[in-house]
Coordinates of C-alpha atoms in Angstrom, one line a residue:
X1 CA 29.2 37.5 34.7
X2 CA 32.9 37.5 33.7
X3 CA 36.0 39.4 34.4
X4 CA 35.9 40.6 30.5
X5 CA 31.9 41.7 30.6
X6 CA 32.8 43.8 33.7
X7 CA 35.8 45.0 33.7
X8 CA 35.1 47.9 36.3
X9 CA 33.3 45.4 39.0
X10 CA 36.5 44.4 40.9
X11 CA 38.0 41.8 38.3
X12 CA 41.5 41.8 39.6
X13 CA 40.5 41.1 43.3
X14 CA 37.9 38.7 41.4
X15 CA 40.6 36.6 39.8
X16 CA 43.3 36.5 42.9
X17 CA 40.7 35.2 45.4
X18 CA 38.7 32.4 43.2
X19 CA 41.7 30.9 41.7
X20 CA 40.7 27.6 43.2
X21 CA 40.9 25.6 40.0
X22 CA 44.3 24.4 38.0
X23 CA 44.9 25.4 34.8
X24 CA 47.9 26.2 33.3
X25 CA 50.3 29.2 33.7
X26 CA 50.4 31.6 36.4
X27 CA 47.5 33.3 38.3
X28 CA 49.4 36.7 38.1
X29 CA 52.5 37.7 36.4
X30 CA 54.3 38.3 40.0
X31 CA 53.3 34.5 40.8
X32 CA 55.2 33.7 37.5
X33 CA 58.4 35.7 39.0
X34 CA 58.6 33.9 42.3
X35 CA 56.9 30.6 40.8
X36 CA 58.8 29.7 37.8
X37 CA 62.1 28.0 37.5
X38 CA 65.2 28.9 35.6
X39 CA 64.7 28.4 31.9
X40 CA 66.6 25.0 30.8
X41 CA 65.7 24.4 27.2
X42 CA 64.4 26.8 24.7
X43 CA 62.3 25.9 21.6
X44 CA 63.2 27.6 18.2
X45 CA 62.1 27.7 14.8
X46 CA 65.2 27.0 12.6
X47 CA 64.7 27.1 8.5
X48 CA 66.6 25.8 5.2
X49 CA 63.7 28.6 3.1
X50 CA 66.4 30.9 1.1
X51 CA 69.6 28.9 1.8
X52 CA 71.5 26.0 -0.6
X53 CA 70.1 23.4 2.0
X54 CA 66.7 21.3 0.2
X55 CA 65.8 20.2 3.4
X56 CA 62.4 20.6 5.8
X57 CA 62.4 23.5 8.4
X58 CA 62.5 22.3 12.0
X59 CA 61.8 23.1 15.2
X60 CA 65.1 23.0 17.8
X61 CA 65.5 22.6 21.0
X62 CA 68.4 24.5 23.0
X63 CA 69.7 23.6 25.9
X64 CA 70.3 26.6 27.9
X65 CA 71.0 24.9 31.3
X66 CA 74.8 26.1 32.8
X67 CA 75.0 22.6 34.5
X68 CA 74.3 20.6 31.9
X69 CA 77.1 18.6 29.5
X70 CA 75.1 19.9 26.4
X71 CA 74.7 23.9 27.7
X72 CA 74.5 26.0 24.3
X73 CA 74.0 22.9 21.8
X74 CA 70.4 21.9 20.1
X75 CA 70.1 18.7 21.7
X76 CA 66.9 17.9 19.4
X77 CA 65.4 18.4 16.1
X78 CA 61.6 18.0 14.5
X79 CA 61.7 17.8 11.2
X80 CA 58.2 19.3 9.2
X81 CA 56.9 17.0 6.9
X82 CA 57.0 19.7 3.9
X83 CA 59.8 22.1 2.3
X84 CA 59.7 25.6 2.3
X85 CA 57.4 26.3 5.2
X86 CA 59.5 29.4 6.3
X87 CA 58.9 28.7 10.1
X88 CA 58.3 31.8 11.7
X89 CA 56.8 32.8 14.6
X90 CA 54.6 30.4 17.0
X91 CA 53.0 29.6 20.3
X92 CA 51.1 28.0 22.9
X93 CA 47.9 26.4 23.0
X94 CA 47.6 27.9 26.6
X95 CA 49.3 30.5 28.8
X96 CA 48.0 32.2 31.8
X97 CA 45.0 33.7 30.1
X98 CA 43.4 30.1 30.8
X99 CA 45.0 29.8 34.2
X100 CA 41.4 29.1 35.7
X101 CA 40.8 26.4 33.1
X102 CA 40.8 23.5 34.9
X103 CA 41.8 20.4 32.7
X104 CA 44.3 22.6 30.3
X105 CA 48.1 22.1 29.5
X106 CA 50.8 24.3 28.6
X107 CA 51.5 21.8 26.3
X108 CA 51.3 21.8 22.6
X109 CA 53.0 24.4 20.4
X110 CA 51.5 25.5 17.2
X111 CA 54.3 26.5 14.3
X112 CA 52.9 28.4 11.5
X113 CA 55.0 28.1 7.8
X114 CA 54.6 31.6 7.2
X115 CA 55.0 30.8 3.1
X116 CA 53.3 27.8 3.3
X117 CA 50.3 28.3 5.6
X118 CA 50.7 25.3 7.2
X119 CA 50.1 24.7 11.0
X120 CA 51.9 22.3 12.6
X121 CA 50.8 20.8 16.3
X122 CA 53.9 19.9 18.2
X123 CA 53.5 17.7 21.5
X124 CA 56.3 18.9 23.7
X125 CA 54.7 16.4 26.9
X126 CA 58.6 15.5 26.8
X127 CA 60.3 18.4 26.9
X128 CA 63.5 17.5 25.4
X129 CA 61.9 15.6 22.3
X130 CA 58.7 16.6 21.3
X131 CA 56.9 15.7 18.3
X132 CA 54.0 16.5 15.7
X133 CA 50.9 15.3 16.4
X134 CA 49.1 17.2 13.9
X135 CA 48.9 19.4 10.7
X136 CA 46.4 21.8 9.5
X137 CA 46.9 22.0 5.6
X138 CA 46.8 25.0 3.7
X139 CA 43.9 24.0 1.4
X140 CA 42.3 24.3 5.2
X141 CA 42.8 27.4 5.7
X142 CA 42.4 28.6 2.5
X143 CA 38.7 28.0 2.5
X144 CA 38.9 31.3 5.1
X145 CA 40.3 33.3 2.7
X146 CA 43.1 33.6 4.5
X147 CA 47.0 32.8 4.0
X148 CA 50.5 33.4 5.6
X149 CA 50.0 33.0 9.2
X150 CA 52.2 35.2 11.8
X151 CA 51.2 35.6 15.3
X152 CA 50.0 32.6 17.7
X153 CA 48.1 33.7 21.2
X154 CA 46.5 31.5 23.4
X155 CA 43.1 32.8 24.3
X156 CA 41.0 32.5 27.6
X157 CA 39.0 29.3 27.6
X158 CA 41.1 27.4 25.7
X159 CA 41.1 28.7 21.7
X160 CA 44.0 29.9 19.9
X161 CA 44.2 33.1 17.7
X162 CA 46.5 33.2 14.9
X163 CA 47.3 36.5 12.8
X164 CA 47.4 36.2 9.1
X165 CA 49.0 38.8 6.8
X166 CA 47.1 38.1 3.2
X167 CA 44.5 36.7 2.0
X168 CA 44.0 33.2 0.2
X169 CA 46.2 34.7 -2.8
X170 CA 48.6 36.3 -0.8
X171 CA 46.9 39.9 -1.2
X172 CA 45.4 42.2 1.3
X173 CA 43.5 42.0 3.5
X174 CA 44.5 39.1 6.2
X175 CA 42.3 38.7 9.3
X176 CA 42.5 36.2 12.1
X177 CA 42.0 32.4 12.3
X178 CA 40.7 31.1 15.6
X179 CA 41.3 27.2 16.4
X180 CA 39.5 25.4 19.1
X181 CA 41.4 23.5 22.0
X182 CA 41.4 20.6 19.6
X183 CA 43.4 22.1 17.0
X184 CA 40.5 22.4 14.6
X185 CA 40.1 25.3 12.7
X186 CA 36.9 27.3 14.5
X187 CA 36.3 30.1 11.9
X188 CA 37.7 33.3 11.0
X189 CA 37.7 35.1 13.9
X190 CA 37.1 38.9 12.6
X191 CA 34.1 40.7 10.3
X192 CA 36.2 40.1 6.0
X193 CA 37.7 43.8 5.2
X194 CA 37.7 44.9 8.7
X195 CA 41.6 46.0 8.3
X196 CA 43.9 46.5 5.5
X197 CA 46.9 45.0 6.8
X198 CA 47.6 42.9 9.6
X199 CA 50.8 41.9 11.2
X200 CA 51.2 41.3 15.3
X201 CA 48.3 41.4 18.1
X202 CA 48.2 41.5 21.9
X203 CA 45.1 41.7 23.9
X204 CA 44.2 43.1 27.6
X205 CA 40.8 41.3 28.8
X206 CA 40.3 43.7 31.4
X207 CA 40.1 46.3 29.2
X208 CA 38.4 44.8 26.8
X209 CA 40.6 45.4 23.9
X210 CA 43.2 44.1 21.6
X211 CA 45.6 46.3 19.3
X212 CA 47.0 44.8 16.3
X213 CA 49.4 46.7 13.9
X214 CA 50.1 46.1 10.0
X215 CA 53.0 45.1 7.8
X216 CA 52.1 44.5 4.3
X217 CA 50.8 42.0 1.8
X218 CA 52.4 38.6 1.4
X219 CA 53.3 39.4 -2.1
X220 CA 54.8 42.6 -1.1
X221 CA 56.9 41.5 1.6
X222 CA 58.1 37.7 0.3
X223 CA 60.5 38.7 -2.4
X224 CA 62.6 41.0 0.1
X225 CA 62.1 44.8 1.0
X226 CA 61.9 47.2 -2.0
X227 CA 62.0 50.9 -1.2
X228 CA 59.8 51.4 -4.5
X229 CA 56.9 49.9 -2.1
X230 CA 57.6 52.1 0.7
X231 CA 56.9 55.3 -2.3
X232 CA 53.5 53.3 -3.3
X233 CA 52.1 53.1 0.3
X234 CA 52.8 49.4 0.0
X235 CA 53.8 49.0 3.2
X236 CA 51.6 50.2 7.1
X237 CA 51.4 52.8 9.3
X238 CA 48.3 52.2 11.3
X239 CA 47.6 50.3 14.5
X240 CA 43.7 49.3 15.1
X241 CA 42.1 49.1 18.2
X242 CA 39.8 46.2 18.8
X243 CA 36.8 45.8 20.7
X244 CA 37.9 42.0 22.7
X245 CA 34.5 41.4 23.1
X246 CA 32.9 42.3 20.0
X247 CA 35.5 41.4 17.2
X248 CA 35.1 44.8 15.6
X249 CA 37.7 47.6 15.0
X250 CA 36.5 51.0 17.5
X251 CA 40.1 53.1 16.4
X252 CA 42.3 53.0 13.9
X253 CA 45.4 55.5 14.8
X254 CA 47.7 56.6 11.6
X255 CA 51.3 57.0 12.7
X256 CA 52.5 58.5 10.0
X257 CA 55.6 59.0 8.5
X258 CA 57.1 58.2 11.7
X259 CA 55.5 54.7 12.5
X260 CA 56.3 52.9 8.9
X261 CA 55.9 49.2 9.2
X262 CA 54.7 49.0 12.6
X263 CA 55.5 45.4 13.8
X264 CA 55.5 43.4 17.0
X265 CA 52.8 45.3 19.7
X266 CA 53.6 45.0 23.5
X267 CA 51.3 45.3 25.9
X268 CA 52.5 45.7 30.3
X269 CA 51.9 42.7 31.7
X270 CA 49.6 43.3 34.8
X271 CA 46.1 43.1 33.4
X272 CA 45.2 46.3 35.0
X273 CA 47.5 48.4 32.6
X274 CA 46.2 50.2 29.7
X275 CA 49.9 50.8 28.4
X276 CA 51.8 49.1 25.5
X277 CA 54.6 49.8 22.9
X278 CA 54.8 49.3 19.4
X279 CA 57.9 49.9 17.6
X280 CA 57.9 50.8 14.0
X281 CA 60.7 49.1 11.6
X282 CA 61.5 51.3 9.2
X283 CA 61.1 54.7 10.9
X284 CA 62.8 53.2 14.1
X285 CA 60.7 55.0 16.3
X286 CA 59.3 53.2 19.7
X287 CA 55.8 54.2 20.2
X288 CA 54.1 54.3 23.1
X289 CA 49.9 53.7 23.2
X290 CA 47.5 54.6 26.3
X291 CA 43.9 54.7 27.0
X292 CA 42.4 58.0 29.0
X293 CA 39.0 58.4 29.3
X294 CA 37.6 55.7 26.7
X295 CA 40.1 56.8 23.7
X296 CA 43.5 55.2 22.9
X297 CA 46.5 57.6 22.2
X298 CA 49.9 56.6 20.6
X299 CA 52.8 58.8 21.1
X300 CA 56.1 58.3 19.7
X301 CA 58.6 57.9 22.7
X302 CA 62.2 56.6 21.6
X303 CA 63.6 57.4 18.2
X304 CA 66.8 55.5 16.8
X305 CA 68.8 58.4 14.7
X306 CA 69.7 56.7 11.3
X307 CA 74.0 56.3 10.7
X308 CA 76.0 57.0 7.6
X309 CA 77.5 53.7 6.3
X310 CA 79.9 53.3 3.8
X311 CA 78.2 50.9 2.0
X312 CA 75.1 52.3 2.1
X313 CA 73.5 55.6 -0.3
X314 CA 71.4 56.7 2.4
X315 CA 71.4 56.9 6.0
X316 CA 70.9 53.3 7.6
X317 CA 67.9 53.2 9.8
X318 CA 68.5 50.8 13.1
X319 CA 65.3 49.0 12.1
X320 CA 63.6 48.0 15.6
X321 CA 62.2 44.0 14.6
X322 CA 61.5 43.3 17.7
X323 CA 60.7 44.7 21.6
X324 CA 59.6 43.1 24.9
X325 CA 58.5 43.9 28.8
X326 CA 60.3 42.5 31.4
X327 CA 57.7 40.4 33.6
X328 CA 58.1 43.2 36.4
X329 CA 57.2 46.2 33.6
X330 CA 59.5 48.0 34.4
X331 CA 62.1 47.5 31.9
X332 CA 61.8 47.6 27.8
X333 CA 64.1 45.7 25.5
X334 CA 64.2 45.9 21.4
X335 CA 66.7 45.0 18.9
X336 CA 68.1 47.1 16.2
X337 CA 68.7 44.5 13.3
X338 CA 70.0 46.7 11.0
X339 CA 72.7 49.0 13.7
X340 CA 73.3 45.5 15.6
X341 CA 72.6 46.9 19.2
X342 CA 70.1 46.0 21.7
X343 CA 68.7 48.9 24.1
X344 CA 67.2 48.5 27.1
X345 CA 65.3 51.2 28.7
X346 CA 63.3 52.0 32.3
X347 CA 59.6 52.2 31.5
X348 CA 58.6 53.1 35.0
X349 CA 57.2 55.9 33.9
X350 CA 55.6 54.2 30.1
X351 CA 55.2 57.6 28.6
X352 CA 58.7 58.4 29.6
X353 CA 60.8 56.0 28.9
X354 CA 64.7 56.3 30.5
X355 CA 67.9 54.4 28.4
X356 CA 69.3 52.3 30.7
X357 CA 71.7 50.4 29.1
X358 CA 73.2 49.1 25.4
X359 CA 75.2 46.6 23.7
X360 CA 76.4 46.1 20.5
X361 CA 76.6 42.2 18.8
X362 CA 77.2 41.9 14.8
X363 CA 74.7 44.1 12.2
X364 CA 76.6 46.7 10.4
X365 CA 78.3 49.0 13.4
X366 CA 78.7 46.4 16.0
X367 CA 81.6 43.9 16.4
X368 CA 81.4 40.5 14.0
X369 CA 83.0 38.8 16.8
X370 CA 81.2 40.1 20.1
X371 CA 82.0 36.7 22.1
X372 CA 85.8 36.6 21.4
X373 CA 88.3 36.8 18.2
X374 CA 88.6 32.6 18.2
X375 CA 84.4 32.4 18.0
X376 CA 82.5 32.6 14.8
X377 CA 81.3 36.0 13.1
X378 CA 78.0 37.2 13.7
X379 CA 76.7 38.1 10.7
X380 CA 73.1 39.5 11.1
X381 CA 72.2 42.0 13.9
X382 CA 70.0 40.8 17.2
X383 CA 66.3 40.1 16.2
X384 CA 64.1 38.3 18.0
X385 CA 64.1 38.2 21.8
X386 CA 63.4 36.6 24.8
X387 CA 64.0 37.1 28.2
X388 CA 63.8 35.0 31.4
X389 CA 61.1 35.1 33.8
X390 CA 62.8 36.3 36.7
X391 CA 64.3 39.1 34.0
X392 CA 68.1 38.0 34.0
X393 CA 69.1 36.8 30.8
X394 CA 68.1 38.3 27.8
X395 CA 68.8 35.7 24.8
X396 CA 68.3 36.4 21.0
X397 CA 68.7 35.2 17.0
X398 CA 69.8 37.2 14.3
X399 CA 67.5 35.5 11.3
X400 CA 64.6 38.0 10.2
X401 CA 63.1 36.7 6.7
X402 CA 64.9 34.8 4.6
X403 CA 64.2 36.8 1.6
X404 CA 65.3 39.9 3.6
X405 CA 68.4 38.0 5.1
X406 CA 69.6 37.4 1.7
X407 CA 69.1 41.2 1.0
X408 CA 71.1 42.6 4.0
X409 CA 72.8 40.1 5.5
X410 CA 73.6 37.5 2.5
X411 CA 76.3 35.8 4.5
X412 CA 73.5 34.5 7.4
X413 CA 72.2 31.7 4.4
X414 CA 76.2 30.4 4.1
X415 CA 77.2 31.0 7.8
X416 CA 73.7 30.1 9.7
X417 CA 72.1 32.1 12.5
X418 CA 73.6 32.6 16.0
X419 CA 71.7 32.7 19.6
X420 CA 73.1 35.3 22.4
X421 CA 72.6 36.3 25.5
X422 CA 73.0 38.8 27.8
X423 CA 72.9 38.8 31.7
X424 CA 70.8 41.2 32.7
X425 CA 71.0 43.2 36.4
X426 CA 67.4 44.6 37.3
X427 CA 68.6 46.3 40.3
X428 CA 71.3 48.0 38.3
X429 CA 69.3 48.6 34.8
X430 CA 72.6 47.1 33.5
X431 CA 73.3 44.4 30.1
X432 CA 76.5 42.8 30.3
X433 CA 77.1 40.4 26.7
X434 CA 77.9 36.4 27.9
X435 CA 80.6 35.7 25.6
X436 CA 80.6 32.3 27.0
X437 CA 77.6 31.7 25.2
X438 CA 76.6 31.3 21.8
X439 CA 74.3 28.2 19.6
X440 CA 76.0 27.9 16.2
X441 CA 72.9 27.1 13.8
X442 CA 75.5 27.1 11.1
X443 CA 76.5 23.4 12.6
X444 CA 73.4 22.1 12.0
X445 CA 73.4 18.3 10.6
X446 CA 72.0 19.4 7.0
X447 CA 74.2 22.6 7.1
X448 CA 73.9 26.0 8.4
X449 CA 70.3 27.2 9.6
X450 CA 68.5 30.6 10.2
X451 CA 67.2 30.7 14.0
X452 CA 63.9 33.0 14.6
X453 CA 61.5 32.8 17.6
X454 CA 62.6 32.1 21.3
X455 CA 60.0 30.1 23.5
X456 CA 60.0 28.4 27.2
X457 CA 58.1 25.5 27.9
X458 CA 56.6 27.2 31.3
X459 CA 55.6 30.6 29.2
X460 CA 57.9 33.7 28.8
X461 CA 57.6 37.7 28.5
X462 CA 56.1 37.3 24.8
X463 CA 53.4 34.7 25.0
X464 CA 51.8 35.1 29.0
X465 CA 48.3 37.5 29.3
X466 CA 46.5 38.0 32.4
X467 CA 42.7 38.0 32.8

């Protein structure tokens, strides 16, 4: 019997005493602190969608090693093979989740268009210059009744899960794909209709459950943000509780008011918790969810105030587009795209979370040039992040949608997207801002580039679950 049909028969000590075969990742996510090396290169989706550049999206690769002659440059390109795939986010074919696979790599990334609904397979056996082995055409997945794919988790045993936000006409409802170890499409992974919206998903074995959370139809969310849809109801406010096992939604929790357009869903690393965070984007409200006696809770925890801007008829909310766990769980990052701070806060205690620290790079209150006067502005705010393993450097891009850059930020499309970083003191619960780094995507050879999603080849804080 597995850890995942028994997951009150000892699972834990189970896994850390049988752990005798080699699969890839890390048999727990303390291993991965005192295992894993310093992060060298980084892999990032860069895109031409929305900008004067008719070129292919691509996939870079940042070097992020101090002591190398490169350090802060993207020493290598892969071109897709279409336009207009609005590379978004992505991930592995494996991660600690398959630890006791014997056989399985780390290996290949999968890199969703999120207009197109294209998969692409990338090879990244050499780090440095990987390349596509393999595409899974959108007529493909169409024949699922399924379009725009988001998230990409590895599963246990080998099989990937990717989120997708519409169906094959870009309407609700989306569902799941599920590819086999051979990057063939397996099925759809979830019951048609079994939830109206769909946006990010992260799943805990042990307890035998995975919670997803919604953002909106393609065709609402593609053409930019229009507060009309918001009025309609156009937009989410639920996150659903998944039986693992089963495939079949147990809970659905309404956030309300306070939890509009509930994104990217955070679970604590160590398989035995039954705590996670989902932060909603246009309330800018950090929600905390738990489990207690069978039934899952969610309790809003952190609330970002909204600011008076000049510019602006209404109070600016700090929209919160993305969060993260350290690997320790005990801290909690997210980014405020819109304000143009990062927070950080001590979630020793999940249901109480303590501010430890914030900085302030580009967005509308903070500084347009947070590495030094003789750098180039920061347009956008921080968006998507990613932190070390050992939890030191926090790193980020500023490039949310395209459609939604133009919006709010429309500089980003002439300018290109930056990538930060922080350096980060876990003993102090301090940020402190690097201004001697920052990757220009506006100096890209086919002109300036938006940068999104932030990946290491040996996993990170985003991709890694535990059985």
């Amino acid at each position: 019997m597995s850890d995942i049909e028994s997951p009150e028969s000892g699972a834990h000590e189970h896994h850390e005493h049988h752990h005798d075969v080699e699969g890839p990742g890390y048999a727990t996510p303390q291993a991965a602190i005192e295992q894993a090396d310093r992060e060298k290169i980084s892999y990032v989706p860069s895109l031409y969608v929305g900008t004067d550049v008719d070129a292919p999206d691509f996939l870079s690769v940042v070097d992020v090693d101090p002591d190398s002659t490169t350090y802060c440059e993207v020493i290598d390109t892969v071109e897709m093979p279409n336009k207009g795939d609005e590379l978004h986010h992505f991930g592995w074919n494996a991660c600690s989740s398959s630890c006791h696979v014997e056989g399985l790599e780390r290996r290949h990334l999968v890199v969703p268009g999120q207009r197109s609904s294209r998969l692409h397979i990338v090879d990244t056996k050499n780090r440095e210059s990987p390349e596509i082995v393999d595409v899974i055409e959108p007529e493909e997945v169409y024949e699922y009744d399924l379009s725009a794919p988001h998230t990409v988790h590895c599963i246990p045993d080998g099989e990937i899960l990717v989120s997708m936000l519409g169906d094959k006409d870009g309407d609700l409802p989306g569902g799941f794909l599920e590819l086999n170890d051979d990057f063939e499409i397996e099925g759809r992974w979830d019951p048609p209709g079994e939830i109206g919206m769909n946006y990010d998903f992260w799943y805990q074995p042990r307890h035998n459950v995975m919670v997803s959370s919604e953002w909106a139809a393609p065709k609402t969310y593609y053409p930019g943000f229009d507060l009309e849809d918001v009025e309609k109801g156009n937009y989410g406010h639920e996150i659903n509780i998944w039986d693992w096992t089963n495939r079949t939604v147990e809970q659905t929790i309404d956030l309300g008011e306070e939890g509009l357009i509930p994104l990217e869903v955070r679970f604590l690393h160590s398989p035995e918790a039954a705590h996670g965070y989902v932060g909603a984007a246009l309330s800018s409200n950090m929600f905390h969810f738990y489990e207690r006696e069978k039934e899952w809770f969610a309790e809003k925890v952190i609330n970002v105030e909204p600011r008076e801007h000049e510019d602006w008829d209404m109070p600016v909310p700090g929209l919160i587009t993305d969060l993260l766990v350290s690997m320790d769980d005990r801290y909690l990052f997210f980014s405020n795209w819109l304000h143009g701070d990062v927070r950080m806060y001590d979630v020793s205690d999940p249901k109480n979370p303590r501010l430890a620290d914030q900085l302030w790079a580009g967005g509308l209150f903070g500084p347009r040039h947070p590495t030094g006067e003789d750098d180039r502005e920061v347009i956008a705010g921080p968006q998507m992040l990613q932190l070390s393993i050992d939890g030191e450097r926090l790193y980020w891009t500023t490039s949310l949608f395209s459609t939604w850059d133009n919006q709010f930020y429309p500089e980003e499309a002439e300018r290109g997207s930056v990538m930060l970083k922080a350096d980060v003191n876990p003993r102090k619960g301090t940020m402190t801002l690097d201004e001697d780094f920052l990757v220009d995507f506006g100096e890209m050879p086919n002109g300036p580039a938006r940068a999104h999603e932030i990946r290491w080849p040996d996993g990170d804080c985003t991709s890694d679950v535990w059985q």
